[in-house]
Coordinates of N, CA, C and O in Angstrom, one line a residue:
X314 N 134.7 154.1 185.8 CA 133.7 155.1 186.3 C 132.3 154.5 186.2 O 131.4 155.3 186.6
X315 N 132.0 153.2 185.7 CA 131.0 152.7 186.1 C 129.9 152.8 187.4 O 128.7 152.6 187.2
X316 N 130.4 153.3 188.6 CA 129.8 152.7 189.4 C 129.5 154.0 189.8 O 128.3 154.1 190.2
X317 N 130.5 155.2 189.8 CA 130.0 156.8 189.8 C 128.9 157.0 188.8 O 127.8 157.4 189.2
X318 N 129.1 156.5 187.3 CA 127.9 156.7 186.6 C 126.4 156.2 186.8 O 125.4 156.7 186.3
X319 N 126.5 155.0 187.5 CA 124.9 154.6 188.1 C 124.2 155.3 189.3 O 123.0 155.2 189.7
X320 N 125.3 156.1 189.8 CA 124.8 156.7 190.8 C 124.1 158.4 190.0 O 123.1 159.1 190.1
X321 N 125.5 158.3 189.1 CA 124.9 159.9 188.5 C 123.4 159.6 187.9 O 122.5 160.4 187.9
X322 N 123.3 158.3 187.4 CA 122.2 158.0 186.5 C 120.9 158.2 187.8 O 120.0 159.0 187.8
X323 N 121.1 157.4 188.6 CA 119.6 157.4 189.5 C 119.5 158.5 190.0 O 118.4 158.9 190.3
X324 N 120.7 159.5 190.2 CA 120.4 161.2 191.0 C 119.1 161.4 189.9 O 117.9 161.5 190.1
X325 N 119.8 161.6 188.7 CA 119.2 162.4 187.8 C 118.1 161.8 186.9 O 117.7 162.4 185.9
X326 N 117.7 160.8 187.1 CA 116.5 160.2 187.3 C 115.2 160.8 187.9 O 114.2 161.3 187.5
X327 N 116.1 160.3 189.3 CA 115.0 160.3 190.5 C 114.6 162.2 190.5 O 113.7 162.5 191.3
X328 N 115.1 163.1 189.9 CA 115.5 164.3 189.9 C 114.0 165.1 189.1 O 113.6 166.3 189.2
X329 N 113.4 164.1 188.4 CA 112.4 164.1 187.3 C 110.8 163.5 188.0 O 109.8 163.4 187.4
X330 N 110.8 163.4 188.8 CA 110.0 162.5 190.2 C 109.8 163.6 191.1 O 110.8 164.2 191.4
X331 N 108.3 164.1 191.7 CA 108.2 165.0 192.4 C 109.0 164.7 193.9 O 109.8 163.8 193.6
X332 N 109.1 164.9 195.0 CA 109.9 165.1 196.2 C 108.8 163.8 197.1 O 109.4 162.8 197.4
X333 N 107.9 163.9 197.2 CA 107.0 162.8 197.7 C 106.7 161.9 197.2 O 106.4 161.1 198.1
X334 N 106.6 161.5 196.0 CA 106.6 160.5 195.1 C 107.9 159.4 194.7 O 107.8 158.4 194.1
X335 N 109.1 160.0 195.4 CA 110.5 159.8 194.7 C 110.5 157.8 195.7 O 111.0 156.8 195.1
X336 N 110.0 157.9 197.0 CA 110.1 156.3 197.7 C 109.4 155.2 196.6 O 109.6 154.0 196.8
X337 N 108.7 155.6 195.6 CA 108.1 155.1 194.2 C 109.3 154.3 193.8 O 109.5 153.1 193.7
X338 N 110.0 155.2 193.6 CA 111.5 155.6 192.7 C 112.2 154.0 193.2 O 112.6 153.1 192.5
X339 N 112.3 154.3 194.9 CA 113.4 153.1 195.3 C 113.4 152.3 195.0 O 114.4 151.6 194.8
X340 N 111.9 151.8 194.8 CA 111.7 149.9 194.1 C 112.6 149.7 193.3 O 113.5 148.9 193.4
X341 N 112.1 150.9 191.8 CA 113.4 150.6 191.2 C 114.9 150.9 191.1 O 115.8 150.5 190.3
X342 N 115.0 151.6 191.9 CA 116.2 151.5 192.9 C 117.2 150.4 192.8 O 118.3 150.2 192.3
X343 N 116.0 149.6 193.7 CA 116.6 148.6 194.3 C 116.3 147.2 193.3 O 117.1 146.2 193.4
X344 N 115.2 147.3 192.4 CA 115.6 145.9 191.0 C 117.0 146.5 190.6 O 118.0 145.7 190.5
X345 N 117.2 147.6 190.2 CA 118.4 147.8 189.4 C 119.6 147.4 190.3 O 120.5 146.8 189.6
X346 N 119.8 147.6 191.7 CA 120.7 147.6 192.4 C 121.1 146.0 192.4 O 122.2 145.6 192.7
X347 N 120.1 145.0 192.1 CA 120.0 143.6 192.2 C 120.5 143.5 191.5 O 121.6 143.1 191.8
X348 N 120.1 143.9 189.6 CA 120.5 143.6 188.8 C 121.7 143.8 188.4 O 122.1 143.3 187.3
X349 N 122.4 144.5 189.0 CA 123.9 144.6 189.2 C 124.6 144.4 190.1 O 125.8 144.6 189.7
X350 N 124.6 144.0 191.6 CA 124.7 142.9 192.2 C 125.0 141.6 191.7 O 126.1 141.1 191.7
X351 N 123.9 140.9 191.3 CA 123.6 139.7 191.5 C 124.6 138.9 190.3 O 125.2 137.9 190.6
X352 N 124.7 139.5 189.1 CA 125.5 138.7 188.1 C 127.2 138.6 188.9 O 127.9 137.6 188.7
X353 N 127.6 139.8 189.7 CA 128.8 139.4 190.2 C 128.8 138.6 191.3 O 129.4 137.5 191.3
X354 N 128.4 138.9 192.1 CA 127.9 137.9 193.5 C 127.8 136.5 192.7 O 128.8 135.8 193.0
X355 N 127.0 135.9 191.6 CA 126.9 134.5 191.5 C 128.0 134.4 190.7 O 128.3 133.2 190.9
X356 N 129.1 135.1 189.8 CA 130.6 134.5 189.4 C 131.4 134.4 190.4 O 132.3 133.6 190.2
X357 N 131.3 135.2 191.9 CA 132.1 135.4 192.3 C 131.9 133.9 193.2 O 133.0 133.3 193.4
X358 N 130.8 133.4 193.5 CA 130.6 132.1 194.3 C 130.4 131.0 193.2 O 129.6 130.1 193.4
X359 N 131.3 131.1 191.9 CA 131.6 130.0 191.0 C 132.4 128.9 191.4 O 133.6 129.4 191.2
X360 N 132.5 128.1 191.7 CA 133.5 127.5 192.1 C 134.4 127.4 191.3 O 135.5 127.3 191.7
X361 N 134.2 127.4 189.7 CA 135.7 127.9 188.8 C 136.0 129.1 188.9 O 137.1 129.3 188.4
X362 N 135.5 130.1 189.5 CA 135.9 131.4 189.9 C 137.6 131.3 190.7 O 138.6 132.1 190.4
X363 N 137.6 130.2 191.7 CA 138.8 130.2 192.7 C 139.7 129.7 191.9 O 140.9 130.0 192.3
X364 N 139.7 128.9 190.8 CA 140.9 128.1 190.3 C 141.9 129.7 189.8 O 141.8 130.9 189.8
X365 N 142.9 128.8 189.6 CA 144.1 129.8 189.5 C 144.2 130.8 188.0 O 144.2 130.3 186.8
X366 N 144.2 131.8 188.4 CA 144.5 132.2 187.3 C 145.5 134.2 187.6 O 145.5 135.1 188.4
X367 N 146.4 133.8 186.2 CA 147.7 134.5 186.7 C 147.1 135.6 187.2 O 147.3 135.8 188.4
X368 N 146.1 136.4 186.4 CA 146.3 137.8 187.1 C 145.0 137.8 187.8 O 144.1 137.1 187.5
X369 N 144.8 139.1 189.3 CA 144.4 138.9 190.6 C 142.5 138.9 190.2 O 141.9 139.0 191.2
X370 N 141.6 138.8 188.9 CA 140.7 139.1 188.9 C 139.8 138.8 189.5 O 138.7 139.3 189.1
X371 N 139.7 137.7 190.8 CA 138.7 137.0 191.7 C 138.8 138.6 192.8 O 137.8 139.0 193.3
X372 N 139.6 139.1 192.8 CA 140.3 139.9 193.5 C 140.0 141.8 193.2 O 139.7 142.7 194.1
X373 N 140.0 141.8 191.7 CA 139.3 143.1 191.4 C 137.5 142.8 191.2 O 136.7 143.8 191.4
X374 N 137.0 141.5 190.9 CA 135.9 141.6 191.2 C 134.9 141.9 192.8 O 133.8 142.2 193.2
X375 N 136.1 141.6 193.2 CA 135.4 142.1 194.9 C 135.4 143.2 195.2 O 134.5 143.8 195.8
X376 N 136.6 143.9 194.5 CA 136.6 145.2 194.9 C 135.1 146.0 193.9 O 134.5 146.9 194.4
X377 N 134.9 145.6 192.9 CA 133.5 145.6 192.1 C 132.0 145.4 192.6 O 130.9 145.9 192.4
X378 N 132.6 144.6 193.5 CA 131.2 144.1 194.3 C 130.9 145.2 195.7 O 129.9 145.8 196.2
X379 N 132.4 145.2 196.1 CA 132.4 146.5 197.6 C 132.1 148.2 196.7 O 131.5 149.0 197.4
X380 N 132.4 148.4 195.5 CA 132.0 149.7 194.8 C 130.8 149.6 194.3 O 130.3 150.7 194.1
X381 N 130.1 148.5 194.1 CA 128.8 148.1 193.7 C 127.6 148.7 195.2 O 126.5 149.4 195.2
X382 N 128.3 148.2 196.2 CA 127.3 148.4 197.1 C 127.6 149.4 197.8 O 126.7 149.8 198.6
X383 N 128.4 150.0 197.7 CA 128.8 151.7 198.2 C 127.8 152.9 197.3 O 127.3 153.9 197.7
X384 N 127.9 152.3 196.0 CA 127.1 153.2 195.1 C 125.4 153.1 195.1 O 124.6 153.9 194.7
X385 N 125.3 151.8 195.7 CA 123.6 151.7 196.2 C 123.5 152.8 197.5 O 122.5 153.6 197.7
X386 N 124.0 152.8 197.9 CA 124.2 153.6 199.2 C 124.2 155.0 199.0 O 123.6 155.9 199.6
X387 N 125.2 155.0 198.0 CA 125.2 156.9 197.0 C 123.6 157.0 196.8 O 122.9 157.8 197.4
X388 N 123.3 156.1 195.6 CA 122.1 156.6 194.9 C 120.9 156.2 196.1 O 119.9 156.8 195.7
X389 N 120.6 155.5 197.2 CA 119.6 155.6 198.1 C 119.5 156.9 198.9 O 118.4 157.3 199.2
X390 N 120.5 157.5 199.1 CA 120.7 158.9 200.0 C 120.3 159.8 198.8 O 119.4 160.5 199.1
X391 N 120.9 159.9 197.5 CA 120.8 161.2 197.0 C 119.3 161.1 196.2 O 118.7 162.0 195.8
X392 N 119.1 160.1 196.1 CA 117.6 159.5 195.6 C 116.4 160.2 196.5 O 115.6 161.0 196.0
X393 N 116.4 159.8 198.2 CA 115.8 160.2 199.0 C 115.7 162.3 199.6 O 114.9 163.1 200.0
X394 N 117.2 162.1 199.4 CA 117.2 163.3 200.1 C 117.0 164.7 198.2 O 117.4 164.6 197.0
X395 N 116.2 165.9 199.0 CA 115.8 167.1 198.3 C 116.9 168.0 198.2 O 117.2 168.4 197.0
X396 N 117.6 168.5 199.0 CA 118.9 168.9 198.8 C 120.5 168.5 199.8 O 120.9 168.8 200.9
X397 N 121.1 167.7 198.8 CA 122.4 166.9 199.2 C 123.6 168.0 199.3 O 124.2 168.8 198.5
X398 N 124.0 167.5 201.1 CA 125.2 168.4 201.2 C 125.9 168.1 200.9 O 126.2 166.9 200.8
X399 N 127.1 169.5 200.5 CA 128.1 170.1 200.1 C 129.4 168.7 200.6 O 130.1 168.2 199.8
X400 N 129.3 168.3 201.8 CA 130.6 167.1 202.2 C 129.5 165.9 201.6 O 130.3 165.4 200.8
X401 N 128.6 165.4 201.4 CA 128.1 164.5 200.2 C 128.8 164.4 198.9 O 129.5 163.6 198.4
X402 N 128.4 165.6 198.4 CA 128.7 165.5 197.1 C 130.6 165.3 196.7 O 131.0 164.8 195.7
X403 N 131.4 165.9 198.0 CA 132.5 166.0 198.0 C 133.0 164.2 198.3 O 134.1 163.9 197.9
X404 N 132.3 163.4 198.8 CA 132.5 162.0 199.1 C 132.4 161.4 198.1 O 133.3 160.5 197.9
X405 N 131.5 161.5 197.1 CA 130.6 161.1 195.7 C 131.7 160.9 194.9 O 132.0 159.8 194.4
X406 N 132.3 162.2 194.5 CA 133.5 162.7 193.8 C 134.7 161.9 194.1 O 135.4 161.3 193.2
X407 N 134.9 161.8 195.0 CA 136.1 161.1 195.7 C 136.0 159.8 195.4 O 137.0 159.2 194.9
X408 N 134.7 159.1 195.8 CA 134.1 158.1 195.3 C 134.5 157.5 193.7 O 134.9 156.3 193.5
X409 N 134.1 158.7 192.5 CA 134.5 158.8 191.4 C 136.0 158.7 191.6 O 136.2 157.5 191.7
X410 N 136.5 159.1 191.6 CA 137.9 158.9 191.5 C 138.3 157.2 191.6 O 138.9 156.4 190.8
X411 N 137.8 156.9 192.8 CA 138.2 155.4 193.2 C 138.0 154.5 192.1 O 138.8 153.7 191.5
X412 N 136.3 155.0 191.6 CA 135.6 154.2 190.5 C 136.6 154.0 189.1 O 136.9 153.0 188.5
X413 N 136.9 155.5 189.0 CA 137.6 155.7 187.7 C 139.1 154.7 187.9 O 139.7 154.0 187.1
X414 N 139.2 155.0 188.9 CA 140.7 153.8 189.0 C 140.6 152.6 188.8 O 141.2 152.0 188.0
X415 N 139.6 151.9 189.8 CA 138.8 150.7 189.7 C 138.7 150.1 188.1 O 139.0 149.0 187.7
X416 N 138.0 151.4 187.4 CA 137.7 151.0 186.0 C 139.3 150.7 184.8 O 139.4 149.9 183.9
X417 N 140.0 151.4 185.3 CA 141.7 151.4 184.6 C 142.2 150.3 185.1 O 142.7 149.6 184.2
X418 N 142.2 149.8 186.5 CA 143.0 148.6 186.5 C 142.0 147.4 186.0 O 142.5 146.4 185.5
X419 N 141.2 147.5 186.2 CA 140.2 146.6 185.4 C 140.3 146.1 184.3 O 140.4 144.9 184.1
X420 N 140.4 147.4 183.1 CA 140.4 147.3 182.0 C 141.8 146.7 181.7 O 141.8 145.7 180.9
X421 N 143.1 147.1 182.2 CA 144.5 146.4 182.3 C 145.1 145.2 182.6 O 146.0 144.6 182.0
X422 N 143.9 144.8 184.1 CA 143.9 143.4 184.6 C 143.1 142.3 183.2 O 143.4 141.1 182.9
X423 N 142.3 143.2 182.7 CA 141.2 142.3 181.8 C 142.2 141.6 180.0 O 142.2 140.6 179.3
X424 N 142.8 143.1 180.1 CA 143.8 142.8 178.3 C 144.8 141.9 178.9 O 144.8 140.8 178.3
X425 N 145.6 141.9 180.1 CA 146.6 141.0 180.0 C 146.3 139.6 180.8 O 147.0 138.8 181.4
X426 N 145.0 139.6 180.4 CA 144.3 138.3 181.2 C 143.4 137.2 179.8 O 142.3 136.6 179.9
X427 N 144.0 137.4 179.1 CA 143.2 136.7 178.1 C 143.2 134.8 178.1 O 142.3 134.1 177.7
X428 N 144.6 134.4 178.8 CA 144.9 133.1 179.0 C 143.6 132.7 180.4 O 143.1 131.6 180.6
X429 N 143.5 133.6 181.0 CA 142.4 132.9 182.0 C 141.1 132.9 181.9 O 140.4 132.9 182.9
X430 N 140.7 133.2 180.1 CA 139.6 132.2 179.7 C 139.2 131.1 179.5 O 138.1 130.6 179.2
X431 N 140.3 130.7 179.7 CA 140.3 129.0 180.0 C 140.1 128.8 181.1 O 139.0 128.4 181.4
X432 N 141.0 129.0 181.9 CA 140.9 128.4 183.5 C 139.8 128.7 184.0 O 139.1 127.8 184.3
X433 N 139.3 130.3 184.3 CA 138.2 131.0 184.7 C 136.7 131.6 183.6 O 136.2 132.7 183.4
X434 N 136.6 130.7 183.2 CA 135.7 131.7 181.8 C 134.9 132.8 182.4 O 135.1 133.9 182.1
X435 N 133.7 132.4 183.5 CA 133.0 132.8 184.0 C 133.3 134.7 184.6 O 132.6 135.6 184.5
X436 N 134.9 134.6 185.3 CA 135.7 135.2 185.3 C 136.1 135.9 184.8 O 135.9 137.1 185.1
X437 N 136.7 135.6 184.2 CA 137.0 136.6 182.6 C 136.2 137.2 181.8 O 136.6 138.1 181.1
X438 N 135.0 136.8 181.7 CA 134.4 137.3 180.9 C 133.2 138.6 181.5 O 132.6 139.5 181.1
X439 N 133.4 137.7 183.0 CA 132.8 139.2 184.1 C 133.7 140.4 183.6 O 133.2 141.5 183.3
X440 N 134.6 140.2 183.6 CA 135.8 141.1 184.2 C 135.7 142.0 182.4 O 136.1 143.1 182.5
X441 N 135.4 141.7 181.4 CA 135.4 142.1 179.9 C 134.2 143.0 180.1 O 134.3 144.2 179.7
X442 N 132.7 142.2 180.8 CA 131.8 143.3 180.7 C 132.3 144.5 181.8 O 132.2 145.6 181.4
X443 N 132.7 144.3 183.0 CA 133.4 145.4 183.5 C 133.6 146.4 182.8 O 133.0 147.5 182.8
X444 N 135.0 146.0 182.1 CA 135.9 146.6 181.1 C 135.0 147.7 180.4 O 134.7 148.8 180.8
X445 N 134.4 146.8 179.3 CA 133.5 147.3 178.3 C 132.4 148.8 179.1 O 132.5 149.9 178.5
X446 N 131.6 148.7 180.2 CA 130.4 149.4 180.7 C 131.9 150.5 181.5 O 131.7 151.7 181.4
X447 N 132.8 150.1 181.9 CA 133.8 151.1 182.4 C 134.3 152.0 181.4 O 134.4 153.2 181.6
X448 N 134.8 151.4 180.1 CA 134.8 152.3 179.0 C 134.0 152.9 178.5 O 134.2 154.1 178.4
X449 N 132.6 152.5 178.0 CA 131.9 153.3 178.2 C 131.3 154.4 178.9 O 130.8 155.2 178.0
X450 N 131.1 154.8 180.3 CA 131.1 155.2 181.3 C 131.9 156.6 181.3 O 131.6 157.8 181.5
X451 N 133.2 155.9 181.1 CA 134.6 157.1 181.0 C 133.9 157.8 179.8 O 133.6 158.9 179.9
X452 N 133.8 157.3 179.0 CA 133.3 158.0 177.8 C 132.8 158.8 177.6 O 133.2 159.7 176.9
X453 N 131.8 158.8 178.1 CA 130.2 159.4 178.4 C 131.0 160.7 179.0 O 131.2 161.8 178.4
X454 N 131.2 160.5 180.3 CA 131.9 161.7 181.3 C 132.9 162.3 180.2 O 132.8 163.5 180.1
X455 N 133.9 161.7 179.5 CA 134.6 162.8 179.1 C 134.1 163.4 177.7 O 135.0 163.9 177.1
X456 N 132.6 163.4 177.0 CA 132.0 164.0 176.1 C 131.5 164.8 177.0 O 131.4 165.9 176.6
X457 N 131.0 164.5 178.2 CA 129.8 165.5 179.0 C 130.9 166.5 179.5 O 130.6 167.7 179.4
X458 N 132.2 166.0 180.0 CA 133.3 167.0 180.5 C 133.3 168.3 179.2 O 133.1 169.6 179.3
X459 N 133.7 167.5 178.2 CA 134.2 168.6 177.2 C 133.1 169.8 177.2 O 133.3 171.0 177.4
X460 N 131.5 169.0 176.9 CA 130.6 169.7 176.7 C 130.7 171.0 177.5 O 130.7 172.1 177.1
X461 N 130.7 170.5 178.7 CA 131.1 171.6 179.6 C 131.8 172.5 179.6 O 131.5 173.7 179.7
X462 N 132.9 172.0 179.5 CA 134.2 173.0 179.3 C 133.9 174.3 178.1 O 134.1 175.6 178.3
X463 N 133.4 173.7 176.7 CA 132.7 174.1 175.6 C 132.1 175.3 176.1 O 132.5 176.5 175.8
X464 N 130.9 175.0 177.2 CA 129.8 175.9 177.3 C 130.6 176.9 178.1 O 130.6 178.1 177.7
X465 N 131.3 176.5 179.2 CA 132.3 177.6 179.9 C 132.6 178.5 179.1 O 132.3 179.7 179.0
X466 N 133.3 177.8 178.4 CA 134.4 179.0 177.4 C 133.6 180.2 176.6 O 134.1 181.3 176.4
X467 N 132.0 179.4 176.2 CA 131.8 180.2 175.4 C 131.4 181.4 176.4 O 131.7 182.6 176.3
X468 N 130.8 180.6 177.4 CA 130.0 181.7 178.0 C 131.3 182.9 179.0 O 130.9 183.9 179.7
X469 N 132.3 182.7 178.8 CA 133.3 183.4 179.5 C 133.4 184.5 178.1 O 133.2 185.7 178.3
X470 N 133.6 183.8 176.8 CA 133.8 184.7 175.7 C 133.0 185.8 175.6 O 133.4 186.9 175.4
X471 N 131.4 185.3 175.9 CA 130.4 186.3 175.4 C 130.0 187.0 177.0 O 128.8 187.4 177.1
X472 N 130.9 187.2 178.2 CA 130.9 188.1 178.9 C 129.4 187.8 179.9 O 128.9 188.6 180.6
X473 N 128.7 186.4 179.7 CA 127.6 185.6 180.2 C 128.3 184.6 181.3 O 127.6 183.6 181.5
X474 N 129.0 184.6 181.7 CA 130.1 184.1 182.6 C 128.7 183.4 183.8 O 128.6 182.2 183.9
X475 N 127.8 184.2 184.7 CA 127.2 184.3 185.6 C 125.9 183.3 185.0 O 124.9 183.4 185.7
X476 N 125.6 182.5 184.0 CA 124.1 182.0 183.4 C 125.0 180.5 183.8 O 124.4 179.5 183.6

């Protein structure tokens, strides 16, 4: 869920930024979008990147790099635009899903990939910070889920349902 969460992160950022002021915003937008970009883009053109190793992670890193740049694309639209439609936000979501999957096989490809710190270090150890900011990530969302759920319930109990 990494890559859903950078997007939630710059919405609600840029959310704190008056409506005319927010093209300010994009510069850093777009350092941030580099700076996560760019560390996989240069493992991915390692040349120990291609050596062999058992499980496909040259392989989930691309797909990292294609969710990487889909979510610049999320957070430049909802960054810019003042109110984001209804089939947006429904793409976003969808989006999340991919991410959250993305982040599980990630994290699976990464535990049973410990022998291709040898062959691939550069690789592997992309693929660990993955892991790690994907766990995290999930994390976050599912304390913020509960939170939620929490406040529902109360507010269904105390008959405030509509606040």
């Amino acid at each position: 869920m990494l890559h859903y969460m950078l997007v939630f992160m710059a919405y609600h950022s840029s959310r704190r930024i008056p409506l005319n002021q927010r093209l300010k915003f994009q510069v850093v937008n777009a350092v941030f979008i580099v700076a996560v970009l760019a560390p996989q883009l240069f493992v991915m053109g390692r040349p120990k990147s291609s050596r062999y190793c058992r499980q496909p992670l040259l392989n989930n890193l691309a797909i990292s790099v294609a969710l990487s740049i889909v979510a610049s694309g999320f957070s430049v639209i909802f960054t810019l635009m003042d109110l984001v439609h209804q089939s947006l936000w429904a793409a976003y979501h969808v989006f999340g899903l991919l991410s959250c999957a993305h982040g599980l096989s990630t994290a699976i490809l990464t535990l049973t990939a410990a022998p291709c710190a040898k062959t691939t270090p550069e690789l592997y150890y992309m693929s660990v910070v993955l892991t790690v900011a994907s766990t995290f990530s999930t994390g976050f969302f599912a304390v913020r889920g509960g939170l939620w759920l929490t406040k529902s319930q109360w507010m269904m109990g105390t008959g405030r349902a509509g606040e």
